[in-house]
CSV table of C-alpha atoms in Angstrom, one decimal:
chain,number,residue,atom,x,y,z
E,1,UNK,CA,-40.1,98.7,-20.8
E,2,UNK,CA,-36.5,98.3,-19.8
E,3,UNK,CA,-34.4,95.4,-21.0
E,4,UNK,CA,-34.3,94.0,-17.5
E,5,UNK,CA,-38.1,94.1,-17.2
E,6,UNK,CA,-38.5,92.6,-20.6
E,7,UNK,CA,-36.2,89.7,-19.7
E,8,UNK,CA,-38.1,89.2,-16.4
E,9,UNK,CA,-41.5,89.1,-18.3
E,10,UNK,CA,-40.2,86.6,-20.8
E,11,UNK,CA,-38.8,84.4,-18.0
E,12,UNK,CA,-42.1,84.6,-16.1
E,13,UNK,CA,-44.1,83.6,-19.2
E,14,UNK,CA,-41.7,80.6,-19.8
E,15,UNK,CA,-42.2,79.4,-16.2
E,16,UNK,CA,-46.0,79.6,-16.5
E,17,UNK,CA,-46.3,77.6,-19.7
E,18,UNK,CA,-45.9,74.1,-18.1
E,19,UNK,CA,-48.7,74.8,-15.6
E,20,UNK,CA,-51.0,76.1,-18.3
E,21,UNK,CA,-50.5,72.9,-20.3
E,22,UNK,CA,-51.3,70.6,-17.5
E,23,UNK,CA,-54.8,69.0,-17.3
E,24,UNK,CA,-56.3,68.9,-13.9
E,25,UNK,CA,-57.7,65.7,-12.3
E,26,UNK,CA,-60.3,66.5,-9.7
E,27,UNK,CA,-63.4,64.3,-10.1
E,28,UNK,CA,-65.0,63.4,-6.8
E,29,UNK,CA,-68.2,61.5,-5.9
E,30,UNK,CA,-71.2,63.8,-5.8
E,31,UNK,CA,-73.2,63.7,-2.5
E,32,UNK,CA,-77.0,63.8,-2.7
E,33,UNK,CA,-78.6,67.2,-2.5
E,34,UNK,CA,-81.9,68.3,-0.9
E,35,UNK,CA,-83.7,68.7,-4.3
E,36,UNK,CA,-83.1,72.4,-4.3
E,37,UNK,CA,-79.5,72.4,-5.3
E,38,UNK,CA,-78.2,72.6,-1.7
E,39,UNK,CA,-75.9,69.9,-0.4
E,40,UNK,CA,-77.4,67.9,2.4
E,41,UNK,CA,-75.9,68.4,5.8
E,42,UNK,CA,-74.1,65.4,7.3
E,43,UNK,CA,-75.9,64.0,10.4
E,44,UNK,CA,-74.8,66.1,13.4
E,45,UNK,CA,-73.0,68.7,11.3
E,46,UNK,CA,-73.5,72.3,12.6
E,47,UNK,CA,-75.9,74.5,10.6
E,48,UNK,CA,-74.7,77.9,9.3
E,49,UNK,CA,-75.9,80.9,11.2
E,50,UNK,CA,-79.3,82.2,10.0
E,51,UNK,CA,-77.8,85.7,9.7
E,52,UNK,CA,-74.2,86.6,9.0
E,53,UNK,CA,-72.2,89.7,8.1
E,54,UNK,CA,-73.3,91.5,5.0
E,55,UNK,CA,-69.9,93.1,4.2
E,56,UNK,CA,-69.7,92.9,0.5
E,57,UNK,CA,-73.4,92.6,-0.1
E,58,UNK,CA,-76.7,91.5,1.4
E,59,UNK,CA,-76.7,88.1,-0.3
E,60,UNK,CA,-73.4,87.2,1.2
E,61,UNK,CA,-75.0,87.4,4.6
E,62,UNK,CA,-77.5,84.7,3.8
E,63,UNK,CA,-77.0,81.0,4.6
E,64,UNK,CA,-76.7,78.5,1.7
E,65,UNK,CA,-75.6,78.8,-1.9
E,66,UNK,CA,-75.9,82.3,-3.5
E,67,UNK,CA,-75.7,82.4,-7.3
E,68,UNK,CA,-77.5,84.5,-10.0
E,69,UNK,CA,-77.2,82.6,-13.3
E,70,UNK,CA,-78.0,84.2,-16.6
E,71,UNK,CA,-79.0,82.2,-19.7
E,72,UNK,CA,-76.3,79.8,-20.7
E,73,UNK,CA,-74.6,79.8,-17.3
E,74,UNK,CA,-73.1,76.4,-16.3
E,75,UNK,CA,-74.4,74.6,-13.2
E,76,UNK,CA,-72.4,74.7,-10.1
E,77,UNK,CA,-70.5,71.5,-9.3
E,78,UNK,CA,-72.5,68.8,-7.4
E,79,UNK,CA,-69.6,67.4,-5.4
E,80,UNK,CA,-69.3,70.3,-2.9
E,81,UNK,CA,-69.1,69.4,0.8
E,82,UNK,CA,-67.3,72.5,2.1
E,83,UNK,CA,-69.2,74.2,4.9
E,84,UNK,CA,-68.3,77.5,3.3
E,85,UNK,CA,-66.9,78.6,-0.1
E,86,UNK,CA,-66.6,81.6,-2.4
E,87,UNK,CA,-65.6,82.2,-6.0
E,88,UNK,CA,-64.4,85.7,-6.8
E,89,UNK,CA,-62.7,87.6,-9.7
E,90,UNK,CA,-59.3,88.5,-8.3
E,91,UNK,CA,-59.1,91.8,-10.2
E,92,UNK,CA,-62.6,93.3,-10.2
E,93,UNK,CA,-63.6,91.8,-6.8
E,94,UNK,CA,-66.9,90.5,-8.1
E,95,UNK,CA,-68.2,87.5,-6.2
E,96,UNK,CA,-69.6,85.1,-8.7
E,97,UNK,CA,-71.0,82.6,-6.3
E,98,UNK,CA,-70.8,81.8,-2.6
E,99,UNK,CA,-72.0,79.4,0.1
E,100,UNK,CA,-72.1,80.7,3.7
E,101,UNK,CA,-69.4,83.2,2.7
E,102,UNK,CA,-69.3,84.9,6.2
E,103,UNK,CA,-69.6,81.8,8.3
E,104,UNK,CA,-66.9,82.2,11.0
E,105,UNK,CA,-64.9,79.0,11.1
E,106,UNK,CA,-61.5,77.9,12.3
E,107,UNK,CA,-59.0,78.8,9.5
E,108,UNK,CA,-56.0,76.5,10.2
E,109,UNK,CA,-52.9,77.5,8.3
E,110,UNK,CA,-54.7,79.7,5.9
E,111,UNK,CA,-54.3,82.2,8.7
E,112,UNK,CA,-50.7,82.4,7.7
E,113,UNK,CA,-51.8,84.5,4.7
E,114,UNK,CA,-52.7,87.2,7.1
E,115,UNK,CA,-49.5,86.7,9.0
E,116,UNK,CA,-47.5,87.1,5.8
E,117,UNK,CA,-49.5,90.1,4.5
E,118,UNK,CA,-48.9,91.8,7.9
E,119,UNK,CA,-45.2,91.1,8.4
E,120,UNK,CA,-43.6,90.7,5.0
E,121,UNK,CA,-42.9,94.4,4.4
E,122,UNK,CA,-41.1,94.7,7.8
E,123,UNK,CA,-37.9,92.7,7.2
E,124,UNK,CA,-35.6,92.8,4.2
E,125,UNK,CA,-35.4,89.3,2.8
E,126,UNK,CA,-31.6,89.2,3.0
E,127,UNK,CA,-31.5,89.9,6.8
E,128,UNK,CA,-29.8,87.2,8.7
E,129,UNK,CA,-31.2,86.1,12.1
E,130,UNK,CA,-29.8,83.6,14.7
E,131,UNK,CA,-32.6,81.6,16.2
E,132,UNK,CA,-32.7,81.2,20.0
E,133,UNK,CA,-34.3,78.3,21.9
E,134,UNK,CA,-36.8,80.7,23.4
E,135,UNK,CA,-38.1,81.8,20.0
E,136,UNK,CA,-39.1,78.2,19.3
E,137,UNK,CA,-40.8,77.6,22.6
E,138,UNK,CA,-44.6,77.5,22.5
E,139,UNK,CA,-44.9,75.9,19.1
E,140,UNK,CA,-48.0,73.7,19.4
E,141,UNK,CA,-47.7,69.9,19.7
E,142,UNK,CA,-48.1,68.2,16.4
E,143,UNK,CA,-47.5,71.5,14.5
E,144,UNK,CA,-46.2,71.4,10.9
E,145,UNK,CA,-42.5,72.3,11.0
E,146,UNK,CA,-40.0,73.2,8.4
E,147,UNK,CA,-37.0,72.2,10.6
E,148,UNK,CA,-35.7,75.5,12.1
E,149,UNK,CA,-33.0,74.9,14.7
E,150,UNK,CA,-31.8,77.0,17.6
E,151,UNK,CA,-28.4,78.6,17.5
E,152,UNK,CA,-28.4,78.5,13.7
E,153,UNK,CA,-28.5,81.5,11.2
E,154,UNK,CA,-31.4,81.8,8.7
E,155,UNK,CA,-32.2,84.6,6.3
E,156,UNK,CA,-35.7,86.1,6.3
E,157,UNK,CA,-36.1,84.6,2.8
E,158,UNK,CA,-35.4,81.2,4.2
E,159,UNK,CA,-38.0,81.6,7.0
E,160,UNK,CA,-40.7,82.8,4.6
E,161,UNK,CA,-40.1,79.8,2.4
E,162,UNK,CA,-40.6,77.7,5.4
E,163,UNK,CA,-43.9,79.5,6.2
E,164,UNK,CA,-45.3,79.2,2.7
E,165,UNK,CA,-44.1,75.8,1.5
E,166,UNK,CA,-44.1,73.7,4.6
E,167,UNK,CA,-46.6,75.8,6.7
E,168,UNK,CA,-43.8,75.8,9.3
E,169,UNK,CA,-45.0,77.0,12.7
E,170,UNK,CA,-41.4,77.1,13.8
E,171,UNK,CA,-40.6,79.7,11.2
E,172,UNK,CA,-43.8,81.6,12.1
E,173,UNK,CA,-42.7,81.8,15.8
E,174,UNK,CA,-39.2,83.0,14.8
E,175,UNK,CA,-40.5,85.8,12.6
E,176,UNK,CA,-43.0,86.7,15.3
E,177,UNK,CA,-40.2,87.0,17.8
E,178,UNK,CA,-38.4,89.3,15.3
E,179,UNK,CA,-41.5,91.4,15.2
E,180,UNK,CA,-41.6,91.9,19.0
E,181,UNK,CA,-43.2,88.6,20.1
E,182,UNK,CA,-46.4,86.5,19.6
E,183,UNK,CA,-48.7,88.9,21.5
E,184,UNK,CA,-47.6,91.9,19.4
E,185,UNK,CA,-47.8,90.0,16.2
E,186,UNK,CA,-51.4,88.9,17.0
E,187,UNK,CA,-52.3,92.5,17.7
E,188,UNK,CA,-50.7,93.6,14.5
E,189,UNK,CA,-52.5,90.9,12.5
E,190,UNK,CA,-55.9,91.8,14.0
E,191,UNK,CA,-55.4,95.5,13.2
E,192,UNK,CA,-54.4,94.6,9.6
E,193,UNK,CA,-57.5,92.3,9.3
E,194,UNK,CA,-59.7,95.2,10.4
E,195,UNK,CA,-58.0,97.6,7.9
E,196,UNK,CA,-58.8,95.0,5.2
E,197,UNK,CA,-62.4,94.9,6.4
E,198,UNK,CA,-61.9,91.2,7.1
E,199,UNK,CA,-64.3,91.6,10.1
E,200,UNK,CA,-65.1,87.9,10.6
E,201,UNK,CA,-61.5,87.3,11.5
E,202,UNK,CA,-60.4,86.9,15.1
E,203,UNK,CA,-56.7,86.2,15.6
E,204,UNK,CA,-55.5,84.2,18.6
E,205,UNK,CA,-52.3,82.6,17.2
E,206,UNK,CA,-50.2,83.8,14.2
E,207,UNK,CA,-49.7,80.3,12.7
E,208,UNK,CA,-53.4,79.3,12.6
E,209,UNK,CA,-52.9,76.5,15.2
E,210,UNK,CA,-56.2,75.6,16.8
E,211,UNK,CA,-57.1,78.0,19.6
E,212,UNK,CA,-60.4,78.8,21.2
E,213,UNK,CA,-62.1,81.8,19.4
E,214,UNK,CA,-59.7,81.8,16.4
E,215,UNK,CA,-61.9,82.1,13.4
E,216,UNK,CA,-62.1,83.6,9.9
E,217,UNK,CA,-64.4,83.1,6.9
E,218,UNK,CA,-64.2,82.2,3.2
E,219,UNK,CA,-64.9,85.9,2.5
E,220,UNK,CA,-62.2,87.2,4.8
E,221,UNK,CA,-59.6,84.7,3.6
E,222,UNK,CA,-60.2,85.7,0.0
E,223,UNK,CA,-59.9,89.4,0.9
E,224,UNK,CA,-56.6,88.6,2.7
E,225,UNK,CA,-55.2,86.6,-0.2
E,226,UNK,CA,-56.1,89.4,-2.6
E,227,UNK,CA,-54.2,91.9,-0.4
E,228,UNK,CA,-51.2,89.6,-0.1
E,229,UNK,CA,-51.0,89.2,-3.8
E,230,UNK,CA,-50.2,92.9,-4.2
E,231,UNK,CA,-46.8,92.1,-2.7
E,232,UNK,CA,-44.1,90.6,-5.0
E,233,UNK,CA,-42.5,88.5,-2.3
E,234,UNK,CA,-45.9,87.1,-1.3
E,235,UNK,CA,-46.5,86.1,-4.9
E,236,UNK,CA,-43.0,84.6,-5.2
E,237,UNK,CA,-43.4,82.4,-2.1
E,238,UNK,CA,-46.9,81.2,-2.6
E,239,UNK,CA,-46.1,80.1,-6.2
E,240,UNK,CA,-42.9,78.2,-5.3
E,241,UNK,CA,-43.3,74.5,-5.5
E,242,UNK,CA,-39.9,73.4,-4.0
E,243,UNK,CA,-36.8,75.0,-2.5
E,244,UNK,CA,-33.6,74.3,-0.7
E,245,UNK,CA,-33.7,75.0,3.1
E,246,UNK,CA,-30.7,75.4,5.3
E,247,UNK,CA,-29.8,72.4,7.5
E,248,UNK,CA,-27.0,71.8,10.1
E,249,UNK,CA,-23.8,73.8,10.2
E,250,UNK,CA,-20.6,72.1,11.1
E,251,UNK,CA,-17.5,74.3,11.8
E,252,UNK,CA,-15.2,74.4,8.8
E,253,UNK,CA,-17.7,72.7,6.4
E,254,UNK,CA,-20.2,74.1,4.0
E,255,UNK,CA,-23.7,74.2,5.4
E,256,UNK,CA,-26.1,71.3,4.6
E,257,UNK,CA,-29.3,72.0,2.8
E,258,UNK,CA,-32.4,69.9,2.3
E,259,UNK,CA,-35.3,70.2,-0.1
E,260,UNK,CA,-38.7,71.3,1.0
E,261,UNK,CA,-41.9,71.0,-1.1
E,262,UNK,CA,-45.1,73.0,-1.1
E,263,UNK,CA,-48.0,71.3,0.6
E,264,UNK,CA,-50.4,72.7,-2.0
E,265,UNK,CA,-51.4,69.6,-4.0
E,266,UNK,CA,-53.0,71.6,-6.8
E,267,UNK,CA,-49.5,73.0,-7.4
E,268,UNK,CA,-47.3,69.9,-6.9
E,269,UNK,CA,-49.6,67.2,-8.2
E,270,UNK,CA,-49.2,65.1,-5.0
E,271,UNK,CA,-51.8,62.7,-3.7
E,272,UNK,CA,-52.8,61.5,-7.1
E,273,UNK,CA,-53.9,64.9,-8.4
E,274,UNK,CA,-52.5,66.6,-11.5
E,275,UNK,CA,-51.4,70.2,-11.0
E,276,UNK,CA,-54.2,72.5,-11.8
E,277,UNK,CA,-53.9,74.5,-15.0
E,278,UNK,CA,-52.8,78.0,-14.3
E,279,UNK,CA,-52.4,77.6,-10.5
E,280,UNK,CA,-50.4,80.3,-8.9
E,281,UNK,CA,-50.9,79.8,-5.1
E,282,UNK,CA,-52.0,80.5,-2.4
E,283,UNK,CA,-52.3,78.6,0.9
E,284,UNK,CA,-53.8,75.4,2.4
E,285,UNK,CA,-54.4,74.3,6.0
E,286,UNK,CA,-55.7,71.3,7.9
E,287,UNK,CA,-56.3,71.0,11.7
E,288,UNK,CA,-58.5,69.0,14.0
E,289,UNK,CA,-60.9,72.0,14.5
E,290,UNK,CA,-60.8,73.5,11.0
E,291,UNK,CA,-60.7,70.4,8.9
E,292,UNK,CA,-59.3,71.0,5.4
E,293,UNK,CA,-59.3,74.6,4.2
E,294,UNK,CA,-57.7,76.1,1.1
E,295,UNK,CA,-57.5,79.4,-0.8
E,296,UNK,CA,-56.4,79.0,-4.4
E,297,UNK,CA,-55.5,81.4,-7.2
E,298,UNK,CA,-55.5,80.5,-10.9
E,299,UNK,CA,-55.5,82.2,-14.3
E,300,UNK,CA,-56.9,81.3,-17.7
E,301,UNK,CA,-56.4,83.9,-20.4
E,302,UNK,CA,-57.0,87.3,-18.9
E,303,UNK,CA,-59.3,85.9,-16.2
E,304,UNK,CA,-57.9,85.5,-12.7
E,305,UNK,CA,-60.0,83.8,-10.0
E,306,UNK,CA,-59.7,83.3,-6.3
E,307,UNK,CA,-61.5,80.4,-4.6
E,308,UNK,CA,-61.7,79.6,-0.9
E,309,UNK,CA,-63.2,76.4,0.5
E,310,UNK,CA,-63.5,75.7,4.2
E,311,UNK,CA,-64.0,72.4,6.0
E,312,UNK,CA,-64.7,69.8,3.5
E,313,UNK,CA,-66.2,66.4,4.4
E,314,UNK,CA,-64.2,64.1,2.2
E,315,UNK,CA,-60.7,62.7,2.3
E,316,UNK,CA,-57.3,64.4,1.9
E,317,UNK,CA,-57.9,65.5,-1.6
E,318,UNK,CA,-61.5,66.8,-1.2
E,319,UNK,CA,-60.6,70.4,-0.5
E,320,UNK,CA,-58.4,70.5,-3.6
E,321,UNK,CA,-61.0,68.7,-5.8
E,322,UNK,CA,-63.7,71.1,-4.7
E,323,UNK,CA,-61.5,74.1,-5.3
E,324,UNK,CA,-60.6,72.9,-8.7
E,325,UNK,CA,-64.3,72.3,-9.5
E,326,UNK,CA,-65.2,75.8,-8.4
E,327,UNK,CA,-62.3,77.3,-10.4
E,328,UNK,CA,-63.5,75.4,-13.5
E,329,UNK,CA,-67.0,76.6,-12.9
E,330,UNK,CA,-65.9,80.2,-12.4
E,331,UNK,CA,-63.9,80.3,-15.6
E,332,UNK,CA,-66.9,78.9,-17.5
E,333,UNK,CA,-69.4,81.2,-15.8
E,334,UNK,CA,-67.5,84.4,-16.4
E,335,UNK,CA,-70.0,86.8,-18.0
E,336,UNK,CA,-72.9,84.4,-17.5
E,337,UNK,CA,-73.8,85.2,-13.9
E,338,UNK,CA,-74.7,88.3,-12.1
E,339,UNK,CA,-72.3,88.9,-9.1
E,340,UNK,CA,-73.8,88.2,-5.7
E,341,UNK,CA,-71.5,90.5,-3.9
E,342,UNK,CA,-68.0,92.1,-4.0
E,343,UNK,CA,-64.7,92.0,-2.3
E,344,UNK,CA,-64.5,95.3,-0.6
E,345,UNK,CA,-61.3,97.4,-0.6
E,346,UNK,CA,-59.4,98.3,2.6
E,347,UNK,CA,-60.7,101.0,4.8
E,348,UNK,CA,-58.0,103.4,3.7
E,349,UNK,CA,-58.9,102.9,0.1
E,350,UNK,CA,-62.6,102.9,0.6
E,351,UNK,CA,-64.6,106.2,0.3
E,352,UNK,CA,-67.9,104.6,-0.8
E,353,UNK,CA,-70.8,103.6,1.6
E,354,UNK,CA,-70.7,99.9,0.6
E,355,UNK,CA,-67.4,99.1,2.5
E,356,UNK,CA,-67.5,101.2,5.6
E,357,UNK,CA,-68.0,99.1,8.8
E,358,UNK,CA,-70.3,101.9,10.0
E,359,UNK,CA,-72.8,101.2,7.2
E,360,UNK,CA,-75.5,98.5,7.2
E,361,UNK,CA,-74.1,96.8,4.1
E,362,UNK,CA,-77.6,96.0,2.9
E,363,UNK,CA,-76.9,96.9,-0.7
E,364,UNK,CA,-77.6,93.9,-3.0
E,365,UNK,CA,-75.2,94.0,-5.9
E,366,UNK,CA,-77.4,91.7,-8.0
E,367,UNK,CA,-80.1,94.3,-8.0
E,368,UNK,CA,-78.1,96.8,-10.0
E,369,UNK,CA,-75.8,94.7,-12.1
E,370,UNK,CA,-73.2,94.8,-9.4
E,371,UNK,CA,-70.8,96.7,-11.7
E,372,UNK,CA,-72.0,100.2,-11.8
E,373,UNK,CA,-70.2,101.8,-9.0
E,374,UNK,CA,-69.1,101.0,-5.5
E,375,UNK,CA,-66.3,98.5,-5.0
E,376,UNK,CA,-67.1,96.3,-8.0
E,377,UNK,CA,-66.0,99.0,-10.4
E,378,UNK,CA,-62.6,99.2,-8.5
E,379,UNK,CA,-60.1,96.9,-10.3
E,380,UNK,CA,-57.4,95.3,-8.3
E,381,UNK,CA,-54.1,94.3,-9.8
E,382,UNK,CA,-53.1,91.1,-8.1
E,383,UNK,CA,-49.9,90.8,-10.2
E,384,UNK,CA,-47.4,93.4,-9.5
E,385,UNK,CA,-46.1,96.0,-7.1
E,386,UNK,CA,-47.2,97.1,-3.7
E,387,UNK,CA,-50.6,98.5,-2.9
E,388,UNK,CA,-51.0,102.0,-4.4
E,389,UNK,CA,-53.8,104.5,-4.2
E,390,UNK,CA,-54.3,106.0,-7.7
E,391,UNK,CA,-57.8,107.4,-7.2
E,392,UNK,CA,-60.1,107.7,-4.3
E,393,UNK,CA,-61.2,104.2,-3.3
E,394,UNK,CA,-59.1,102.4,-5.9
E,395,UNK,CA,-56.3,99.9,-5.8
E,396,UNK,CA,-53.3,100.2,-8.2
E,397,UNK,CA,-53.6,98.1,-11.3
E,398,UNK,CA,-51.0,96.1,-13.1
E,399,UNK,CA,-52.1,93.2,-15.2
E,400,UNK,CA,-48.8,91.4,-15.5
E,401,UNK,CA,-49.2,88.0,-13.8
E,402,UNK,CA,-46.9,86.1,-11.5
E,403,UNK,CA,-44.9,83.1,-12.9
E,404,UNK,CA,-46.2,79.6,-12.5
E,405,UNK,CA,-45.0,77.1,-9.9
E,406,UNK,CA,-41.3,76.5,-9.8
E,407,UNK,CA,-41.0,72.8,-10.4
E,408,UNK,CA,-43.4,70.0,-9.5
E,409,UNK,CA,-42.5,67.5,-6.8
E,410,UNK,CA,-44.2,65.2,-4.4
E,411,UNK,CA,-45.4,66.9,-1.1
E,412,UNK,CA,-45.5,65.6,2.4
E,413,UNK,CA,-48.8,65.6,4.1
E,414,UNK,CA,-49.5,68.8,6.0
E,415,UNK,CA,-49.4,68.1,9.7
E,416,UNK,CA,-51.1,71.1,11.4
E,417,UNK,CA,-53.4,68.9,13.4
E,418,UNK,CA,-52.5,68.2,17.0
C-alpha cells in the first residue's frame, strides 16, 4: 500500500470511530400483531399483492414476513409498521429477512439513489456550470430544495451535495439538464434500473417527486443502493452529514456560503434520535404518496448490512426507528438464519439462471442453504472502487469501508411532500 493510501485509510478509520461509539436510540411502541407474528393492517390500508416478482428467490415473491430462523436466532422487532422492508448483507447479497419485498410502492426521494448511480460517472466533480432559469423550471410545488439560483455558477460537486444532503430537487433538475434534459434522464435511469435487474422500478421523475405510475420496491432500492456504493463519490456524498453550499455572489466580493445538513436522522441525530452506530448512508424520502421511506447502510465489525423500509405508519421518526431495529436484528441474526433470497447482480455480470429476467426465478434459496452457488456466492465489495468484473458473474471485491459521517448537526425536516 502506498503512503498516500495508508494515510487515507488511517483518516477514514479516525472519522468512523465517533459513529461506532454512539449508542442508538430507536425504541418505538409495538403495534399488536395477528397472533402469527404478522403486523395487523391498519383499517383501510391496502393489502400487498398476492403474487409479486420472484427476482432473487421464490420466497421474496410471497406477501408477508419471510424469515427462516435457526436455533438461537433472535426474534424480529415487533414495532414494524412499514408496508415493505428488507434486510440484506451488503457484500454477499444474502437477504436475511423481508416483508413484501417486491411490493411496488412510490419511492419518494430514495429514487435519487438511482439518479445518482446513473449520472455520477458522467460529469467530473470539478466541472463548473452556470444555472439558467429554464433548468429550474418544472420543479414540483413543495419540493425539497437546496437553494440553487439561476445565473450563478456551481460545481458538479456542489450540486451532488445538494442532492444527497438536502434532497434538493432543484439540484436534480440542473444535473438532469446537463445530461440532456428530464426526459433523457428518465430514460437513462430506467435503462440502468433494468440493467441492475431492479425490475419493479418505473421511473417518471428523476427526483422521486410524486407522479402517477412512479414506483419501486424495497428489493429494488436495496439493489440500487448496493450498486451506488461501488462508486467512491456516491459513498462520499451519502456519508456526509454537513457541508458548505454556495450562496449569493456579489461583484467584487467573496461568494457567500451557507451550511446544509443531511436529512438522514440516523446520521445526524436530529429529531431526538441518537446517530446509529456504524451508519454510513444512504438516502431517505418522504412524500404524500410514498409516506416515509429509507434505505440505510451500517457496519459492525466485518458485517455490513443494507436495510430498506417503505411507508411506515408512525410519526417522523418511525422509518428511522424501524430501520435501526432491523439493523440491530440483522447484526444479531447473522449466521443464525437461512437466507430467504438474494440480491441479484446486474445483467452484465450475471451468467447464472437465477438472475436472468427470462428465467422463472422460482429457485428457493432456503432449500439449498442459499450459499452454494448462484448469486449468493458472489461477493460484492461496497467499499471501494468502481464496479469491476473479475470472474464471470462476479462483482469486484474490496473490503475497505467508507469513512463515517462527517460531523453531526441538526437537520431540517425533509420537505418532499407537496
